[in-house]
Amino acid sequence: MEPRFGLAVSLAVATALVSGGCTTGGDQASPAGARGDSAASDAADEIARSSERIDIGGRALHLQCWGEQVAGEPTVLLVTGQGPTTSSWELMASEFATDGHHLCAYDRAGVGGSDPAPEASRTTKDQVTDLVALLDAADLQEPVILTAHSLGSLPAVGLVARAPERVAGVVLIDPWSPRVSVAQRAALPPEKPDESPEVAEERRFLTDFLFDPAQNPEHLLVAASDEEVAGLLDNEPGPIFGELPVVVLRAPPLPYLPGLPRDYHEATLAAITAGHQEFAGESTRGALIQVEDTGHNIQDDRPEVVMDAIRDVMAGDTG
């Protein structure tokens, strides 16, 4: 289960990812048939689908695709946050595929239908190595349009840094910024024996979950991955996305959670906003769009917004 991005992230790990707005199930996909009319559902049922395990050198990653490849148009590669499987994209991907597009999603090592990685701990660098191997072995229309949700933003940035020629554009959906948890740790008050359960759980997340690879199925060292990607953003000459068209979709600000200090809440919101602005600013053709009437899972709550963003990136029209 992926932590809720931002405020009270640890509470989401303990129960379910919950953020302000419409989504109450976190990164898990909405139930089949939860939106759309019967005609759209019938059309989605008729699109081509494929599911296969791609050998990346002694182990396999699961790849799920919707629609047919289109001459002259890149595949849309969907990158999940931490925890959900390829099935979490089913509703949006099948709907977009009915318009004649090709989309694929993959399970990272240790998730869903993919084999576990051999390492006891991994970072974004390892995730990107797997992704490059997947692109080498899979029959995809490249360069791809990366469409990454939440913590999937880290391998998306890592791929652009390592192999920019394999990326045609980027859509980031309420992305995890690598600097937010650092700001949260700095703003968290000193530990007290009588602190609120909310503060105690937040502290556990920021000091345990982010540093313990055994607490997620990918064995990902989240804090180390944050540091890696922040380093890429800081050290690359010029904007890391260069002239790639980039759209960053952000959910409304998280509501205040009683039990947490107000200054901690404000520091969290400021860090999230700065992170989203940084991602958009890392492209000479970047756009930051605030999406209303949604929670963290914009692809579930407002799929039409995500599809419009992908179309804009395909057309190179990001404002």
PDB file of C-alpha atoms in Angstrom:
ATOM      1  CA  MET A   1       0.000   0.000   0.000  1.00  0.00           C
ATOM      2  CA  GLU A   2       1.438   3.339  -0.964  1.00  0.00           C
ATOM      3  CA  PRO A   3       1.532   6.055   1.687  1.00  0.00           C
ATOM      4  CA  ARG A   4      -0.750   8.996   1.202  1.00  0.00           C
ATOM      5  CA  PHE A   5       1.283  11.690  -0.431  1.00  0.00           C
ATOM      6  CA  GLY A   6       1.808  14.468   2.041  1.00  0.00           C
ATOM      7  CA  LEU A   7      -0.076  15.050   5.251  1.00  0.00           C
ATOM      8  CA  ALA A   8      -0.641  12.069   7.542  1.00  0.00           C
ATOM      9  CA  VAL A   9       1.107   9.711   5.172  1.00  0.00           C
ATOM     10  CA  SER A  10       1.697   7.169   7.899  1.00  0.00           C
ATOM     11  CA  LEU A  11      -1.986   6.844   8.740  1.00  0.00           C
ATOM     12  CA  ALA A  12      -2.557   5.798   5.160  1.00  0.00           C
ATOM     13  CA  VAL A  13       0.060   3.081   5.393  1.00  0.00           C
ATOM     14  CA  ALA A  14      -1.535   1.691   8.507  1.00  0.00           C
ATOM     15  CA  THR A  15      -5.068   1.601   7.128  1.00  0.00           C
ATOM     16  CA  ALA A  16      -5.730   2.682   3.546  1.00  0.00           C
ATOM     17  CA  LEU A  17      -4.479   5.564   1.492  1.00  0.00           C
ATOM     18  CA  VAL A  18      -7.018   8.319   2.045  1.00  0.00           C
ATOM     19  CA  SER A  19      -6.725  11.848   0.786  1.00  0.00           C
ATOM     20  CA  GLY A  20      -9.034  14.814   0.592  1.00  0.00           C
ATOM     21  CA  GLY A  21     -11.634  14.915  -2.164  1.00  0.00           C
ATOM     22  CA  CYS A  22     -13.488  12.110  -3.877  1.00  0.00           C
ATOM     23  CA  THR A  23     -11.106   9.184  -3.458  1.00  0.00           C
ATOM     24  CA  THR A  24     -11.525   7.094  -0.338  1.00  0.00           C
ATOM     25  CA  GLY A  25      -9.678   3.983  -1.474  1.00  0.00           C
ATOM     26  CA  GLY A  26      -6.228   5.440  -2.019  1.00  0.00           C
ATOM     27  CA  ASP A  27      -4.213   4.066  -4.905  1.00  0.00           C
ATOM     28  CA  GLN A  28      -6.518   1.128  -5.489  1.00  0.00           C
ATOM     29  CA  ALA A  29      -8.597   1.272  -8.650  1.00  0.00           C
ATOM     30  CA  SER A  30     -12.280   2.042  -8.521  1.00  0.00           C
ATOM     31  CA  PRO A  31     -14.620  -0.945  -8.862  1.00  0.00           C
ATOM     32  CA  ALA A  32     -15.274  -2.026 -12.433  1.00  0.00           C
ATOM     33  CA  GLY A  33     -18.227  -0.222 -13.857  1.00  0.00           C
ATOM     34  CA  ALA A  34     -18.104   2.526 -11.250  1.00  0.00           C
ATOM     35  CA  ARG A  35     -18.206   5.168 -13.946  1.00  0.00           C
ATOM     36  CA  GLY A  36     -19.135   5.496 -17.610  1.00  0.00           C
ATOM     37  CA  ASP A  37     -22.244   4.532 -19.554  1.00  0.00           C
ATOM     38  CA  SER A  38     -23.030   1.147 -21.030  1.00  0.00           C
ATOM     39  CA  ALA A  39     -21.979   2.188 -24.542  1.00  0.00           C
ATOM     40  CA  ALA A  40     -18.534   3.173 -23.309  1.00  0.00           C
ATOM     41  CA  SER A  41     -18.331  -0.080 -21.377  1.00  0.00           C
ATOM     42  CA  ASP A  42     -19.241  -2.097 -24.476  1.00  0.00           C
ATOM     43  CA  ALA A  43     -16.587  -0.286 -26.521  1.00  0.00           C
ATOM     44  CA  ALA A  44     -13.977  -0.924 -23.829  1.00  0.00           C
ATOM     45  CA  ASP A  45     -14.852  -4.617 -23.875  1.00  0.00           C
ATOM     46  CA  GLU A  46     -13.998  -4.769 -27.585  1.00  0.00           C
ATOM     47  CA  ILE A  47     -10.469  -3.337 -27.434  1.00  0.00           C
ATOM     48  CA  ALA A  48      -7.435  -5.573 -27.781  1.00  0.00           C
ATOM     49  CA  ARG A  49      -5.756  -6.573 -24.522  1.00  0.00           C
ATOM     50  CA  SER A  50      -2.572  -8.454 -23.821  1.00  0.00           C
ATOM     51  CA  SER A  51      -0.910  -9.703 -20.668  1.00  0.00           C
ATOM     52  CA  GLU A  52       2.556 -11.206 -20.672  1.00  0.00           C
ATOM     53  CA  ARG A  53       5.609 -11.757 -18.546  1.00  0.00           C
ATOM     54  CA  ILE A  54       8.696 -10.146 -20.040  1.00  0.00           C
ATOM     55  CA  ASP A  55      12.055 -11.739 -19.290  1.00  0.00           C
ATOM     56  CA  ILE A  56      14.523  -9.040 -18.229  1.00  0.00           C
ATOM     57  CA  GLY A  57      17.429 -11.389 -17.563  1.00  0.00           C
ATOM     58  CA  GLY A  58      16.626 -14.350 -15.350  1.00  0.00           C
ATOM     59  CA  ARG A  59      13.402 -12.929 -13.932  1.00  0.00           C
ATOM     60  CA  ALA A  60      10.243 -11.485 -15.418  1.00  0.00           C
ATOM     61  CA  LEU A  61       8.106  -8.372 -15.135  1.00  0.00           C
ATOM     62  CA  HIS A  62       4.379  -8.448 -15.891  1.00  0.00           C
ATOM     63  CA  LEU A  63       3.271  -6.164 -18.743  1.00  0.00           C
ATOM     64  CA  GLN A  64      -0.406  -5.391 -19.447  1.00  0.00           C
ATOM     65  CA  CYS A  65      -1.443  -3.531 -22.616  1.00  0.00           C
ATOM     66  CA  TRP A  66      -4.651  -2.037 -23.991  1.00  0.00           C
ATOM     67  CA  GLY A  67      -5.386  -1.250 -27.643  1.00  0.00           C
ATOM     68  CA  GLU A  68      -3.234  -1.640 -30.731  1.00  0.00           C
ATOM     69  CA  GLN A  69       0.024   0.094 -31.538  1.00  0.00           C
ATOM     70  CA  VAL A  70      -0.507   3.141 -33.756  1.00  0.00           C
ATOM     71  CA  ALA A  71       1.942   4.029 -36.505  1.00  0.00           C
ATOM     72  CA  GLY A  72       3.681   7.289 -35.677  1.00  0.00           C
ATOM     73  CA  GLU A  73       2.241   7.496 -32.160  1.00  0.00           C
ATOM     74  CA  PRO A  74       4.162   6.512 -29.022  1.00  0.00           C
ATOM     75  CA  THR A  75       2.887   3.966 -26.537  1.00  0.00           C
ATOM     76  CA  VAL A  76       1.628   5.472 -23.282  1.00  0.00           C
ATOM     77  CA  LEU A  77       3.553   3.740 -20.497  1.00  0.00           C
ATOM     78  CA  LEU A  78       1.650   3.845 -17.207  1.00  0.00           C
ATOM     79  CA  VAL A  79       3.770   3.854 -14.057  1.00  0.00           C
ATOM     80  CA  THR A  80       1.970   3.084 -10.802  1.00  0.00           C
ATOM     81  CA  GLY A  81       2.662   4.425  -7.366  1.00  0.00           C
ATOM     82  CA  GLN A  82       3.962   2.055  -4.741  1.00  0.00           C
ATOM     83  CA  GLY A  83       1.782  -1.006  -4.203  1.00  0.00           C
ATOM     84  CA  PRO A  84      -0.983  -1.120  -6.849  1.00  0.00           C
ATOM     85  CA  THR A  85      -0.751  -3.460  -9.827  1.00  0.00           C
ATOM     86  CA  THR A  86      -1.393  -2.916 -13.533  1.00  0.00           C
ATOM     87  CA  SER A  87      -5.094  -3.573 -12.927  1.00  0.00           C
ATOM     88  CA  SER A  88      -5.358  -0.233 -11.137  1.00  0.00           C
ATOM     89  CA  TRP A  89      -5.215   1.460 -14.572  1.00  0.00           C
ATOM     90  CA  GLU A  90      -7.943  -0.689 -16.176  1.00  0.00           C
ATOM     91  CA  LEU A  91     -10.795   1.809 -16.316  1.00  0.00           C
ATOM     92  CA  MET A  92      -8.842   4.787 -17.617  1.00  0.00           C
ATOM     93  CA  ALA A  93      -6.637   2.750 -19.953  1.00  0.00           C
ATOM     94  CA  SER A  94      -9.483   0.823 -21.553  1.00  0.00           C
ATOM     95  CA  GLU A  95     -11.451   4.037 -22.065  1.00  0.00           C
ATOM     96  CA  PHE A  96      -8.491   5.828 -23.662  1.00  0.00           C
ATOM     97  CA  ALA A  97      -7.706   2.813 -25.839  1.00  0.00           C
ATOM     98  CA  THR A  98     -11.200   2.966 -27.364  1.00  0.00           C
ATOM     99  CA  ASP A  99     -10.110   6.249 -29.004  1.00  0.00           C
ATOM    100  CA  GLY A 100      -7.405   4.377 -30.905  1.00  0.00           C
ATOM    101  CA  HIS A 101      -4.421   4.664 -28.574  1.00  0.00           C
ATOM    102  CA  HIS A 102      -1.983   2.083 -27.214  1.00  0.00           C
ATOM    103  CA  LEU A 103      -1.251   1.955 -23.486  1.00  0.00           C
ATOM    104  CA  CYS A 104       0.800  -0.417 -21.364  1.00  0.00           C
ATOM    105  CA  ALA A 105       1.421  -0.735 -17.636  1.00  0.00           C
ATOM    106  CA  TYR A 106       3.884  -2.913 -15.787  1.00  0.00           C
ATOM    107  CA  ASP A 107       4.267  -4.341 -12.308  1.00  0.00           C
ATOM    108  CA  ARG A 108       7.588  -3.471 -10.750  1.00  0.00           C
ATOM    109  CA  ALA A 109       9.669  -6.215  -9.130  1.00  0.00           C
ATOM    110  CA  GLY A 110       7.868  -7.855  -6.217  1.00  0.00           C
ATOM    111  CA  VAL A 111       4.440  -6.491  -7.159  1.00  0.00           C
ATOM    112  CA  GLY A 112       1.505  -8.265  -8.824  1.00  0.00           C
ATOM    113  CA  GLY A 113       2.593 -10.658 -11.565  1.00  0.00           C
ATOM    114  CA  SER A 114       6.278  -9.686 -11.507  1.00  0.00           C
ATOM    115  CA  ASP A 115       9.043 -11.722  -9.924  1.00  0.00           C
ATOM    116  CA  PRO A 116      10.710 -10.325  -6.819  1.00  0.00           C
ATOM    117  CA  ALA A 117      14.084  -8.682  -7.159  1.00  0.00           C
ATOM    118  CA  PRO A 118      17.100 -10.520  -5.752  1.00  0.00           C
ATOM    119  CA  GLU A 119      18.199  -7.596  -3.579  1.00  0.00           C
ATOM    120  CA  ALA A 120      17.023  -7.149   0.006  1.00  0.00           C
ATOM    121  CA  SER A 121      16.820  -3.410  -0.618  1.00  0.00           C
ATOM    122  CA  ARG A 122      16.468  -1.337  -3.767  1.00  0.00           C
ATOM    123  CA  THR A 123      16.409   2.282  -4.861  1.00  0.00           C
ATOM    124  CA  THR A 124      15.106   4.202  -7.854  1.00  0.00           C
ATOM    125  CA  LYS A 125      18.314   3.376  -9.708  1.00  0.00           C
ATOM    126  CA  ASP A 126      17.381  -0.326  -9.578  1.00  0.00           C
ATOM    127  CA  GLN A 127      13.802   0.409 -10.676  1.00  0.00           C
ATOM    128  CA  VAL A 128      15.115   2.298 -13.701  1.00  0.00           C
ATOM    129  CA  THR A 129      17.510  -0.526 -14.584  1.00  0.00           C
ATOM    130  CA  ASP A 130      14.535  -2.896 -14.639  1.00  0.00           C
ATOM    131  CA  LEU A 131      12.500  -0.452 -16.719  1.00  0.00           C
ATOM    132  CA  VAL A 132      15.250  -0.069 -19.321  1.00  0.00           C
ATOM    133  CA  ALA A 133      15.516  -3.868 -19.523  1.00  0.00           C
ATOM    134  CA  LEU A 134      11.739  -4.085 -19.973  1.00  0.00           C
ATOM    135  CA  LEU A 135      11.804  -1.552 -22.810  1.00  0.00           C
ATOM    136  CA  ASP A 136      14.659  -3.476 -24.432  1.00  0.00           C
ATOM    137  CA  ALA A 137      12.733  -6.757 -24.290  1.00  0.00           C
ATOM    138  CA  ALA A 138       9.151  -5.623 -24.942  1.00  0.00           C
ATOM    139  CA  ASP A 139       7.604  -4.750 -28.288  1.00  0.00           C
ATOM    140  CA  LEU A 140       6.583  -1.167 -27.572  1.00  0.00           C
ATOM    141  CA  GLN A 141       6.275   1.873 -29.781  1.00  0.00           C
ATOM    142  CA  GLU A 142       9.104   4.127 -28.615  1.00  0.00           C
ATOM    143  CA  PRO A 143       9.807   6.704 -27.445  1.00  0.00           C
ATOM    144  CA  VAL A 144       7.064   6.307 -24.851  1.00  0.00           C
ATOM    145  CA  ILE A 145       4.908   8.847 -23.067  1.00  0.00           C
ATOM    146  CA  LEU A 146       5.476   8.264 -19.366  1.00  0.00           C
ATOM    147  CA  THR A 147       2.312   8.690 -17.304  1.00  0.00           C
ATOM    148  CA  ALA A 148       3.283   8.231 -13.670  1.00  0.00           C
ATOM    149  CA  HIS A 149       1.200   8.394 -10.504  1.00  0.00           C
ATOM    150  CA  SER A 150       2.463   9.386  -7.064  1.00  0.00           C
ATOM    151  CA  LEU A 151       5.690   7.541  -6.153  1.00  0.00           C
ATOM    152  CA  GLY A 152       5.932   6.404  -9.761  1.00  0.00           C
ATOM    153  CA  SER A 153       7.299   9.879 -10.432  1.00  0.00           C
ATOM    154  CA  LEU A 154      10.697   8.766  -9.103  1.00  0.00           C
ATOM    155  CA  PRO A 155      11.429   6.038 -11.709  1.00  0.00           C
ATOM    156  CA  ALA A 156       9.886   8.295 -14.358  1.00  0.00           C
ATOM    157  CA  VAL A 157      12.414  11.032 -13.592  1.00  0.00           C
ATOM    158  CA  GLY A 158      15.149   8.419 -13.364  1.00  0.00           C
ATOM    159  CA  LEU A 159      14.358   7.037 -16.830  1.00  0.00           C
ATOM    160  CA  VAL A 160      14.422  10.501 -18.399  1.00  0.00           C
ATOM    161  CA  ALA A 161      17.800  11.151 -16.760  1.00  0.00           C
ATOM    162  CA  ARG A 162      19.279   7.827 -17.934  1.00  0.00           C
ATOM    163  CA  ALA A 163      17.692   7.384 -21.355  1.00  0.00           C
ATOM    164  CA  PRO A 164      16.001  10.604 -22.539  1.00  0.00           C
ATOM    165  CA  GLU A 165      15.849   9.294 -26.104  1.00  0.00           C
ATOM    166  CA  ARG A 166      13.302   6.695 -24.961  1.00  0.00           C
ATOM    167  CA  VAL A 167      10.801   9.282 -23.688  1.00  0.00           C
ATOM    168  CA  ALA A 168       8.513  11.427 -25.855  1.00  0.00           C
ATOM    169  CA  GLY A 169       6.752  13.264 -23.029  1.00  0.00           C
ATOM    170  CA  VAL A 170       5.695  13.044 -19.406  1.00  0.00           C
ATOM    171  CA  VAL A 171       2.434  13.272 -17.448  1.00  0.00           C
ATOM    172  CA  LEU A 172       2.818  13.262 -13.658  1.00  0.00           C
ATOM    173  CA  ILE A 173      -0.349  12.564 -11.652  1.00  0.00           C
ATOM    174  CA  ASP A 174      -0.223  14.110  -8.170  1.00  0.00           C
ATOM    175  CA  PRO A 175       3.446  13.153  -8.075  1.00  0.00           C
ATOM    176  CA  TRP A 176       5.530  12.323  -5.049  1.00  0.00           C
ATOM    177  CA  SER A 177       8.255  14.936  -4.747  1.00  0.00           C
ATOM    178  CA  PRO A 178      11.620  13.715  -3.425  1.00  0.00           C
ATOM    179  CA  ARG A 179      11.975  16.718  -1.127  1.00  0.00           C
ATOM    180  CA  VAL A 180       8.686  16.516   0.780  1.00  0.00           C
ATOM    181  CA  SER A 181       9.649  13.954   3.415  1.00  0.00           C
ATOM    182  CA  VAL A 182      12.834  15.889   4.202  1.00  0.00           C
ATOM    183  CA  ALA A 183      10.755  19.003   4.830  1.00  0.00           C
ATOM    184  CA  GLN A 184       8.329  17.006   6.952  1.00  0.00           C
ATOM    185  CA  ARG A 185      11.090  15.561   9.122  1.00  0.00           C
ATOM    186  CA  ALA A 186      12.478  19.047   9.657  1.00  0.00           C
ATOM    187  CA  ALA A 187       9.039  20.361  10.666  1.00  0.00           C
ATOM    188  CA  LEU A 188       8.088  17.469  12.959  1.00  0.00           C
ATOM    189  CA  PRO A 189       8.253  18.540  16.625  1.00  0.00           C
ATOM    190  CA  PRO A 190      10.606  16.766  19.054  1.00  0.00           C
ATOM    191  CA  GLU A 191       9.246  13.509  20.394  1.00  0.00           C
ATOM    192  CA  LYS A 192       7.215  13.738  23.616  1.00  0.00           C
ATOM    193  CA  PRO A 193       5.713  10.945  25.734  1.00  0.00           C
ATOM    194  CA  ASP A 194       2.261  12.528  25.568  1.00  0.00           C
ATOM    195  CA  GLU A 195       2.206  13.396  21.863  1.00  0.00           C
ATOM    196  CA  SER A 196      -0.959  12.719  19.889  1.00  0.00           C
ATOM    197  CA  PRO A 197      -1.461   9.398  18.084  1.00  0.00           C
ATOM    198  CA  GLU A 198      -1.419  11.304  14.799  1.00  0.00           C
ATOM    199  CA  VAL A 199       2.020  12.772  15.498  1.00  0.00           C
ATOM    200  CA  ALA A 200       3.330   9.408  16.734  1.00  0.00           C
ATOM    201  CA  GLU A 201       2.130   7.660  13.577  1.00  0.00           C
ATOM    202  CA  GLU A 202       3.566  10.403  11.387  1.00  0.00           C
ATOM    203  CA  ARG A 203       6.880  10.020  13.180  1.00  0.00           C
ATOM    204  CA  ARG A 204       6.803   6.256  12.650  1.00  0.00           C
ATOM    205  CA  PHE A 205       6.270   6.731   8.945  1.00  0.00           C
ATOM    206  CA  LEU A 206       8.987   9.348   8.550  1.00  0.00           C
ATOM    207  CA  THR A 207      11.561   7.448  10.598  1.00  0.00           C
ATOM    208  CA  ASP A 208      10.655   3.801   9.930  1.00  0.00           C
ATOM    209  CA  PHE A 209       8.692   3.260   6.728  1.00  0.00           C
ATOM    210  CA  LEU A 210      10.877   5.496   4.581  1.00  0.00           C
ATOM    211  CA  PHE A 211      14.048   3.786   5.790  1.00  0.00           C
ATOM    212  CA  ASP A 212      12.982   0.127   6.094  1.00  0.00           C
ATOM    213  CA  PRO A 213      12.792  -1.750   2.771  1.00  0.00           C
ATOM    214  CA  ALA A 214      10.970  -4.664   4.396  1.00  0.00           C
ATOM    215  CA  GLN A 215       7.862  -2.493   4.810  1.00  0.00           C
ATOM    216  CA  ASN A 216       6.931  -2.490   1.106  1.00  0.00           C
ATOM    217  CA  PRO A 217       6.731  -5.304  -1.482  1.00  0.00           C
ATOM    218  CA  GLU A 218       9.371  -3.753  -3.726  1.00  0.00           C
ATOM    219  CA  HIS A 219      11.896  -3.606  -0.858  1.00  0.00           C
ATOM    220  CA  LEU A 220      12.342   0.023  -1.837  1.00  0.00           C
ATOM    221  CA  LEU A 221      14.450   2.337   0.291  1.00  0.00           C
ATOM    222  CA  VAL A 222      12.179   5.330  -0.148  1.00  0.00           C
ATOM    223  CA  ALA A 223      14.356   7.876   1.643  1.00  0.00           C
ATOM    224  CA  ALA A 224      17.423   6.823  -0.359  1.00  0.00           C
ATOM    225  CA  SER A 225      15.369   6.980  -3.550  1.00  0.00           C
ATOM    226  CA  ASP A 226      14.257  10.496  -2.650  1.00  0.00           C
ATOM    227  CA  GLU A 227      17.891  11.471  -2.213  1.00  0.00           C
ATOM    228  CA  GLU A 228      18.861   9.932  -5.554  1.00  0.00           C
ATOM    229  CA  VAL A 229      16.172  11.758  -7.505  1.00  0.00           C
ATOM    230  CA  ALA A 230      16.741  15.048  -5.698  1.00  0.00           C
ATOM    231  CA  GLY A 231      20.372  14.688  -6.718  1.00  0.00           C
ATOM    232  CA  LEU A 232      19.372  14.212 -10.349  1.00  0.00           C
ATOM    233  CA  LEU A 233      17.206  17.324 -10.217  1.00  0.00           C
ATOM    234  CA  ASP A 234      20.038  19.305  -8.638  1.00  0.00           C
ATOM    235  CA  ASN A 235      22.970  18.023 -10.686  1.00  0.00           C
ATOM    236  CA  GLU A 236      21.689  17.657 -14.242  1.00  0.00           C
ATOM    237  CA  PRO A 237      22.870  20.558 -16.419  1.00  0.00           C
ATOM    238  CA  GLY A 238      19.729  22.482 -17.313  1.00  0.00           C
ATOM    239  CA  PRO A 239      16.182  21.249 -16.751  1.00  0.00           C
ATOM    240  CA  ILE A 240      16.078  17.461 -16.487  1.00  0.00           C
ATOM    241  CA  PHE A 241      13.082  17.144 -18.846  1.00  0.00           C
ATOM    242  CA  GLY A 242      14.647  19.568 -21.319  1.00  0.00           C
ATOM    243  CA  GLU A 243      12.228  20.336 -24.153  1.00  0.00           C
ATOM    244  CA  LEU A 244       9.978  17.344 -23.516  1.00  0.00           C
ATOM    245  CA  PRO A 245       6.301  18.297 -23.157  1.00  0.00           C
ATOM    246  CA  VAL A 246       5.381  17.787 -19.499  1.00  0.00           C
ATOM    247  CA  VAL A 247       2.069  18.113 -17.652  1.00  0.00           C
ATOM    248  CA  VAL A 248       1.905  17.931 -13.855  1.00  0.00           C
ATOM    249  CA  LEU A 249      -1.580  17.304 -12.465  1.00  0.00           C
ATOM    250  CA  ARG A 250      -2.057  18.143  -8.805  1.00  0.00           C
ATOM    251  CA  ALA A 251      -4.951  17.376  -6.474  1.00  0.00           C
ATOM    252  CA  PRO A 252      -6.411  20.066  -4.181  1.00  0.00           C
ATOM    253  CA  PRO A 253      -4.440  20.821  -1.010  1.00  0.00           C
ATOM    254  CA  LEU A 254      -4.812  18.199   1.678  1.00  0.00           C
ATOM    255  CA  PRO A 255      -7.148  19.198   4.522  1.00  0.00           C
ATOM    256  CA  TYR A 256      -5.822  19.813   8.007  1.00  0.00           C
ATOM    257  CA  LEU A 257      -5.786  16.671  10.120  1.00  0.00           C
ATOM    258  CA  PRO A 258      -6.603  17.386  13.797  1.00  0.00           C
ATOM    259  CA  GLY A 259      -3.883  16.085  16.058  1.00  0.00           C
ATOM    260  CA  LEU A 260      -1.002  17.360  13.939  1.00  0.00           C
ATOM    261  CA  PRO A 261       0.655  20.728  14.570  1.00  0.00           C
ATOM    262  CA  ARG A 262      -0.581  23.502  12.302  1.00  0.00           C
ATOM    263  CA  ASP A 263       2.955  24.533  11.355  1.00  0.00           C
ATOM    264  CA  TYR A 264       3.702  20.941  10.333  1.00  0.00           C
ATOM    265  CA  HIS A 265       0.600  20.959   8.126  1.00  0.00           C
ATOM    266  CA  GLU A 266       1.628  24.246   6.508  1.00  0.00           C
ATOM    267  CA  ALA A 267       5.197  23.014   5.952  1.00  0.00           C
ATOM    268  CA  THR A 268       3.845  19.878   4.286  1.00  0.00           C
ATOM    269  CA  LEU A 269       1.562  21.820   1.948  1.00  0.00           C
ATOM    270  CA  ALA A 270       4.363  24.224   1.049  1.00  0.00           C
ATOM    271  CA  ALA A 271       6.747  21.348   0.266  1.00  0.00           C
ATOM    272  CA  ILE A 272       4.165  19.574  -1.907  1.00  0.00           C
ATOM    273  CA  THR A 273       3.452  22.760  -3.848  1.00  0.00           C
ATOM    274  CA  ALA A 274       7.153  23.496  -4.308  1.00  0.00           C
ATOM    275  CA  GLY A 275       7.733  19.930  -5.510  1.00  0.00           C
ATOM    276  CA  HIS A 276       4.999  20.121  -8.108  1.00  0.00           C
ATOM    277  CA  GLN A 277       6.260  23.502  -9.296  1.00  0.00           C
ATOM    278  CA  GLU A 278       9.782  22.109  -9.534  1.00  0.00           C
ATOM    279  CA  PHE A 279       8.660  19.196 -11.724  1.00  0.00           C
ATOM    280  CA  ALA A 280       6.794  21.510 -14.114  1.00  0.00           C
ATOM    281  CA  GLY A 281       9.750  23.881 -14.177  1.00  0.00           C
ATOM    282  CA  GLU A 282      12.116  21.070 -15.157  1.00  0.00           C
ATOM    283  CA  SER A 283      10.804  21.369 -18.729  1.00  0.00           C
ATOM    284  CA  THR A 284      10.867  24.316 -21.090  1.00  0.00           C
ATOM    285  CA  ARG A 285       7.380  23.103 -22.080  1.00  0.00           C
ATOM    286  CA  GLY A 286       6.035  22.258 -18.641  1.00  0.00           C
ATOM    287  CA  ALA A 287       2.521  22.942 -17.325  1.00  0.00           C
ATOM    288  CA  LEU A 288       1.167  22.634 -13.785  1.00  0.00           C
ATOM    289  CA  ILE A 289      -2.597  22.074 -13.578  1.00  0.00           C
ATOM    290  CA  GLN A 290      -4.672  22.038 -10.406  1.00  0.00           C
ATOM    291  CA  VAL A 291      -7.481  19.489 -10.708  1.00  0.00           C
ATOM    292  CA  GLU A 292     -10.652  20.039  -8.689  1.00  0.00           C
ATOM    293  CA  ASP A 293     -13.147  17.486  -7.370  1.00  0.00           C
ATOM    294  CA  THR A 294     -10.567  14.779  -6.877  1.00  0.00           C
ATOM    295  CA  GLY A 295      -8.381  13.062  -4.336  1.00  0.00           C
ATOM    296  CA  HIS A 296      -4.887  11.675  -4.785  1.00  0.00           C
ATOM    297  CA  ASN A 297      -6.020   9.205  -7.481  1.00  0.00           C
ATOM    298  CA  ILE A 298      -6.884  11.662 -10.218  1.00  0.00           C
ATOM    299  CA  GLN A 299      -6.882   8.855 -12.794  1.00  0.00           C
ATOM    300  CA  ASP A 300      -9.863   7.323 -10.964  1.00  0.00           C
ATOM    301  CA  ASP A 301     -11.745  10.455  -9.959  1.00  0.00           C
ATOM    302  CA  ARG A 302     -11.153  12.585 -13.068  1.00  0.00           C
ATOM    303  CA  PRO A 303      -9.931  10.227 -15.820  1.00  0.00           C
ATOM    304  CA  GLU A 304     -10.930  12.715 -18.514  1.00  0.00           C
ATOM    305  CA  VAL A 305      -8.382  15.196 -17.145  1.00  0.00           C
ATOM    306  CA  VAL A 306      -5.595  12.617 -17.316  1.00  0.00           C
ATOM    307  CA  MET A 307      -6.586  11.619 -20.848  1.00  0.00           C
ATOM    308  CA  ASP A 308      -6.640  15.273 -21.949  1.00  0.00           C
ATOM    309  CA  ALA A 309      -3.169  15.743 -20.477  1.00  0.00           C
ATOM    310  CA  ILE A 310      -1.862  12.732 -22.401  1.00  0.00           C
ATOM    311  CA  ARG A 311      -3.421  14.072 -25.601  1.00  0.00           C
ATOM    312  CA  ASP A 312      -1.766  17.462 -25.020  1.00  0.00           C
ATOM    313  CA  VAL A 313       1.624  15.815 -24.493  1.00  0.00           C
ATOM    314  CA  MET A 314       1.134  13.712 -27.632  1.00  0.00           C
ATOM    315  CA  ALA A 315       0.419  16.888 -29.577  1.00  0.00           C
ATOM    316  CA  GLY A 316       3.224  18.808 -27.888  1.00  0.00           C
ATOM    317  CA  ASP A 317       0.635  21.353 -26.776  1.00  0.00           C
ATOM    318  CA  THR A 318       1.316  21.925 -23.072  1.00  0.00           C
ATOM    319  CA  GLY A 319       0.736  25.678 -23.081  1.00  0.00           C
TER     320      GLY A 319
END
